[in-house]
Short mmCIF file of C-alpha atoms in Angstrom, two decimals:
data_model
loop_
_atom_site.label_atom_id
_atom_site.label_comp_id
_atom_site.label_asym_id
_atom_site.label_seq_id
_atom_site.Cartn_x
_atom_site.Cartn_y
_atom_site.Cartn_z
CA MET A 15 86.10 96.94 99.57
CA ALA A 16 86.61 100.73 98.86
CA THR A 17 88.11 102.65 101.94
CA LYS A 18 87.40 106.05 103.28
CA SER A 19 89.69 108.33 104.81
CA THR A 20 88.73 109.96 108.23
CA ASN A 21 89.89 113.26 109.86
CA ARG A 22 91.48 113.52 113.22
CA ASP A 23 88.29 113.93 115.20
CA GLY A 24 86.84 110.50 114.17
CA GLY A 25 84.20 112.07 111.75
CA PHE A 26 84.40 111.67 108.15
CA GLY A 27 86.18 114.50 106.36
CA SER A 28 86.90 114.62 102.55
CA GLN A 29 85.94 111.21 101.55
CA VAL A 30 88.57 109.53 99.21
CA LEU A 31 87.41 106.25 97.74
CA ARG A 32 90.27 103.89 96.93
CA VAL A 33 89.25 100.77 94.66
CA PRO A 34 91.54 97.83 95.19
CA LYS A 35 93.33 96.78 92.13
CA LEU A 36 92.27 93.57 90.50
CA SER A 37 95.61 91.91 91.49
CA ASP A 38 95.23 92.73 95.17
CA ARG A 39 91.71 91.09 95.21
CA VAL A 40 92.99 87.99 93.53
CA ALA A 41 95.86 87.99 96.12
CA ASP A 42 93.29 88.29 98.98
CA MET A 43 91.42 85.45 97.43
CA MET A 44 94.52 83.29 97.17
CA LEU A 45 95.24 83.88 100.80
CA GLU A 46 91.74 82.82 101.90
CA THR A 47 92.01 79.63 99.71
CA ILE A 48 95.53 78.89 101.46
CA LEU A 49 93.88 79.24 104.92
CA ALA A 50 90.73 77.54 104.02
CA ARG A 51 92.52 74.26 102.65
CA ASP A 52 94.99 74.33 105.83
CA LEU A 53 97.86 74.47 103.63
CA ARG A 54 101.30 73.98 105.25
CA PRO A 55 104.52 75.78 104.59
CA GLY A 56 106.17 74.10 101.57
CA ASP A 57 102.90 72.87 100.04
CA PRO A 58 102.66 73.40 96.23
CA LEU A 59 100.35 75.95 94.79
CA PRO A 60 98.61 75.78 91.28
CA SER A 61 100.66 76.97 88.43
CA GLU A 62 100.36 80.31 87.04
CA ARG A 63 98.10 79.11 84.23
CA GLU A 64 95.92 77.13 86.59
CA LEU A 65 95.39 80.20 88.82
CA SER A 66 94.76 82.22 85.67
CA GLU A 67 91.89 79.63 84.91
CA GLN A 68 90.73 79.41 88.41
CA TYR A 69 90.33 83.21 89.06
CA ALA A 70 89.27 83.91 85.43
CA VAL A 71 91.83 86.61 85.07
CA SER A 72 94.83 87.17 82.89
CA ARG A 73 98.31 85.74 83.60
CA THR A 74 99.60 89.38 84.11
CA VAL A 75 97.18 89.74 87.07
CA ILE A 76 98.29 86.54 88.39
CA ARG A 77 101.92 87.62 88.30
CA GLU A 78 101.18 90.75 90.16
CA ALA A 79 99.14 89.03 92.82
CA VAL A 80 102.09 86.52 93.24
CA ARG A 81 104.58 89.42 93.55
CA TYR A 82 102.48 90.99 96.29
CA LEU A 83 102.22 87.66 98.29
CA VAL A 84 105.93 87.02 97.77
CA ALA A 85 106.64 90.44 99.14
CA LYS A 86 104.35 89.87 102.26
CA GLY A 87 106.05 86.64 102.81
CA ALA A 88 103.13 84.42 102.23
CA VAL A 89 104.09 82.60 99.08
CA ASP A 90 107.63 81.51 97.82
CA VAL A 91 108.68 81.08 94.05
CA VAL A 92 111.24 78.24 93.69
CA SER A 93 112.97 78.07 90.15
CA GLY A 94 112.04 74.69 88.65
CA ARG A 95 109.28 73.93 91.19
CA GLY A 96 106.97 76.84 90.82
CA LEU A 97 104.87 78.28 93.77
CA SER A 98 104.41 77.09 97.41
CA VAL A 99 103.17 78.26 100.70
CA ALA A 100 105.99 80.05 102.50
CA ALA A 101 107.31 79.50 106.05
CA VAL A 102 106.23 82.65 107.88
CA GLU A 103 109.02 83.77 110.07
CA ALA A 104 108.42 85.49 113.54
CA THR A 105 110.35 88.60 112.17
CA SER A 106 107.84 88.82 109.19
CA VAL A 107 104.98 88.83 111.70
CA SER A 108 106.52 91.63 113.90
CA SER A 109 107.52 93.76 110.83
CA SER A 110 104.06 93.63 109.55
CA MET A 111 102.41 94.52 112.90
CA SER A 112 105.00 97.09 113.46
CA LEU A 113 104.21 98.68 110.16
CA TYR A 114 100.57 98.90 110.97
CA LEU A 115 101.05 100.46 114.36
CA ARG A 116 103.66 103.04 112.96
CA GLY A 117 101.21 103.92 110.38
CA ASN A 118 98.38 104.42 112.72
CA HIS A 119 99.80 105.25 116.03
CA ARG A 120 99.24 109.09 115.82
CA ASP A 121 95.43 108.23 115.76
CA MET A 122 95.80 105.48 118.20
CA PRO A 123 94.89 106.20 121.99
CA TYR A 124 97.75 105.41 124.34
CA ARG A 125 95.16 103.61 126.34
CA LEU A 126 95.06 100.77 123.71
CA ILE A 127 98.73 100.30 124.11
CA HIS A 128 98.49 100.39 127.89
CA GLU A 129 95.63 97.84 127.91
CA LEU A 130 97.84 95.50 125.72
CA ARG A 131 100.96 95.73 127.99
CA MET A 132 98.85 95.48 131.23
CA THR A 133 97.32 92.23 129.79
CA ILE A 134 100.59 90.52 128.81
CA GLU A 135 103.55 92.02 130.50
CA PRO A 136 102.91 91.04 134.15
CA GLU A 137 102.51 87.41 132.89
CA ILE A 138 105.82 87.78 130.82
CA ALA A 139 107.54 88.91 133.85
CA SER A 140 106.31 85.90 135.92
CA LEU A 141 107.08 83.27 133.18
CA ALA A 142 110.52 85.07 133.04
CA ALA A 143 111.12 84.43 136.58
CA ASP A 144 110.20 80.74 136.18
CA ARG A 145 112.01 80.10 133.08
CA ALA A 146 115.09 82.25 132.87
CA THR A 147 118.44 80.97 132.47
CA PRO A 148 121.63 82.43 134.19
CA GLU A 149 122.51 83.65 130.82
CA GLY A 150 119.10 85.37 130.39
CA VAL A 151 119.37 87.12 133.78
CA GLN A 152 122.74 88.24 132.77
CA GLN A 153 121.47 89.80 129.77
CA LEU A 154 118.66 91.43 131.67
CA ARG A 155 121.23 92.85 134.25
CA ALA A 156 123.14 94.31 131.18
CA ASP A 157 120.00 95.87 129.96
CA HIS A 158 119.33 97.48 133.18
CA GLN A 159 122.95 98.64 133.53
CA ARG A 160 122.60 100.38 130.03
CA LEU A 161 119.42 102.04 131.48
CA ARG A 162 121.41 103.29 134.58
CA ASP A 163 124.27 104.45 132.42
CA SER A 164 122.18 106.47 130.24
CA ILE A 165 120.89 108.91 132.77
CA ASP A 166 122.09 111.99 130.50
CA ASP A 167 121.10 110.34 127.16
CA ILE A 168 117.27 110.06 126.45
CA GLU A 169 117.63 108.33 123.30
CA ALA A 170 119.94 105.51 124.94
CA ALA A 171 117.72 105.38 127.95
CA ALA A 172 114.59 104.72 125.75
CA LEU A 173 116.31 102.08 123.80
CA ALA A 174 117.77 100.25 126.97
CA ASP A 175 114.27 100.49 128.34
CA VAL A 176 112.59 98.80 125.45
CA ASP A 177 115.37 96.07 125.22
CA PHE A 178 114.89 95.22 128.83
CA HIS A 179 111.25 94.35 128.18
CA LEU A 180 112.01 92.47 125.08
CA THR A 181 114.76 90.48 127.07
CA LEU A 182 111.89 89.57 129.44
CA ALA A 183 109.83 88.27 126.62
CA LYS A 184 112.62 86.23 125.21
CA LEU A 185 113.40 84.82 128.77
CA THR A 186 109.73 83.28 128.75
CA GLN A 187 110.71 80.96 125.83
CA ASN A 188 107.57 81.93 124.11
CA ASP A 189 108.13 83.50 120.71
CA LEU A 190 104.49 84.83 120.70
CA PHE A 191 105.38 87.27 123.40
CA VAL A 192 108.56 88.33 121.48
CA ILE A 193 106.46 88.84 118.30
CA VAL A 194 104.04 91.20 120.09
CA LEU A 195 106.78 93.22 121.95
CA ASN A 196 109.01 93.55 118.91
CA SER A 197 105.74 94.90 117.20
CA VAL A 198 105.16 97.63 119.63
CA GLY A 199 108.93 98.34 120.30
CA THR A 200 109.24 101.40 117.94
CA ILE A 201 106.18 103.01 119.34
CA MET A 202 107.31 102.45 122.82
CA VAL A 203 110.79 104.14 122.14
CA ASP A 204 108.69 107.13 120.89
CA ILE A 205 106.57 107.03 124.09
CA ARG A 206 109.56 106.68 126.33
CA ARG A 207 111.49 109.42 124.84
CA ALA A 208 108.49 111.78 125.89
CA LYS A 209 108.29 110.21 129.42
CA LEU A 210 111.85 110.43 129.96
CA SER A 211 111.69 114.31 129.44
CA LEU A 212 110.11 114.71 132.80
CA PRO A 213 112.30 115.26 135.84
CA LEU A 214 112.90 112.27 137.96
CA THR A 215 111.25 109.94 135.50
CA HIS A 216 114.54 108.26 134.69
CA ASN A 217 115.47 107.52 138.19
CA ASN A 218 112.20 106.21 139.11
CA GLY A 219 112.24 103.90 136.09
CA ILE A 220 115.64 102.58 137.15
CA ARG A 221 114.11 101.58 140.54
CA GLU A 222 111.10 100.08 139.12
CA HIS A 223 113.17 97.99 136.66
CA GLN A 224 115.57 96.98 139.42
CA LYS A 225 112.46 95.46 141.41
CA ILE A 226 111.51 93.46 138.30
CA LEU A 227 115.03 92.31 137.73
CA THR A 228 115.64 91.29 141.34
CA ALA A 229 112.39 89.24 141.32
CA VAL A 230 113.31 87.55 138.15
CA ALA A 231 116.82 86.73 139.30
CA LYS A 232 115.49 85.12 142.45
CA GLY A 233 112.90 83.19 140.43
CA ASP A 234 109.92 84.82 142.30
CA ALA A 235 107.18 84.69 139.81
CA GLU A 236 104.65 86.47 141.95
CA ALA A 237 106.99 89.21 142.96
CA ALA A 238 107.99 89.89 139.25
CA ARG A 239 104.30 89.89 138.33
CA ALA A 240 103.58 92.37 141.13
CA ALA A 241 106.57 94.50 140.18
CA MET A 242 105.73 94.78 136.38
CA ARG A 243 102.00 95.57 137.18
CA SER A 244 103.27 98.43 139.44
CA HIS A 245 105.81 99.70 136.88
CA LEU A 246 103.15 99.82 134.14
CA GLU A 247 100.60 101.74 136.47
CA GLU A 248 103.18 104.20 137.22
CA SER A 249 104.20 104.43 133.65
CA ASN A 250 100.52 105.37 132.79
CA ARG A 251 100.30 107.87 135.44
CA VAL A 252 103.46 109.54 133.83
CA TRP A 253 101.63 109.49 130.40
CA GLU A 254 98.62 110.94 131.92
CA ARG A 255 100.66 113.79 133.41
CA LEU A 256 102.29 114.43 129.98
CA GLN A 257 98.84 114.80 128.38
CA LYS A 258 97.63 117.24 130.99
CA GLU A 259 100.84 119.57 130.71
CA GLY A 260 100.75 119.09 126.97
CA ILE A 261 104.12 117.77 126.57
#
């Protein structure tokens, strides 16, 4: 399908039509077939010749489509065995989602990120309190200490903040939470840099994260959920202040 570029205010500016290459369309059809047939990682795919006949295109087009799918991590090419469905790693999913967000975040309202976080992070904190190991709590303490130690370093503080939340996701022992938070991590570093430029924001953040840490360490799921919700609500208020002040 052709795509149109839009301007910043949401209306259509100069319209640029991009017609997808034939190999891109073939790659999309191959992916649809993989999903429709419920193929699993390692399942073999038709040969280059068979794919060429199936889609009525040249082998050159098939090769380009396959290269695209290999780059996306959807297909493997094994010497002597041909094509097969790839095992999609969590890191690949996170990377793809992160690239999408990085490419669109300047036009993406902060509200969307906040809604996502409000939906999943209180539950992440609650599950972390239920499932955290002593080693996991120790890592969470280390992340919090890095946040405390970076009072004069906005960059280090932003990274420590993001790592704290990512560690919480890992403590749930649910890789899907890790994938989502990994995906928004880079954007959240940018957002935290801006927030930490405000006076007292760092100290307030340290206290809010301490409440989450304490609840998780005690295994108090409800307190962890409430502390995270309170933290995110305060974070949203800080962002609204940034917008009003034009920072």
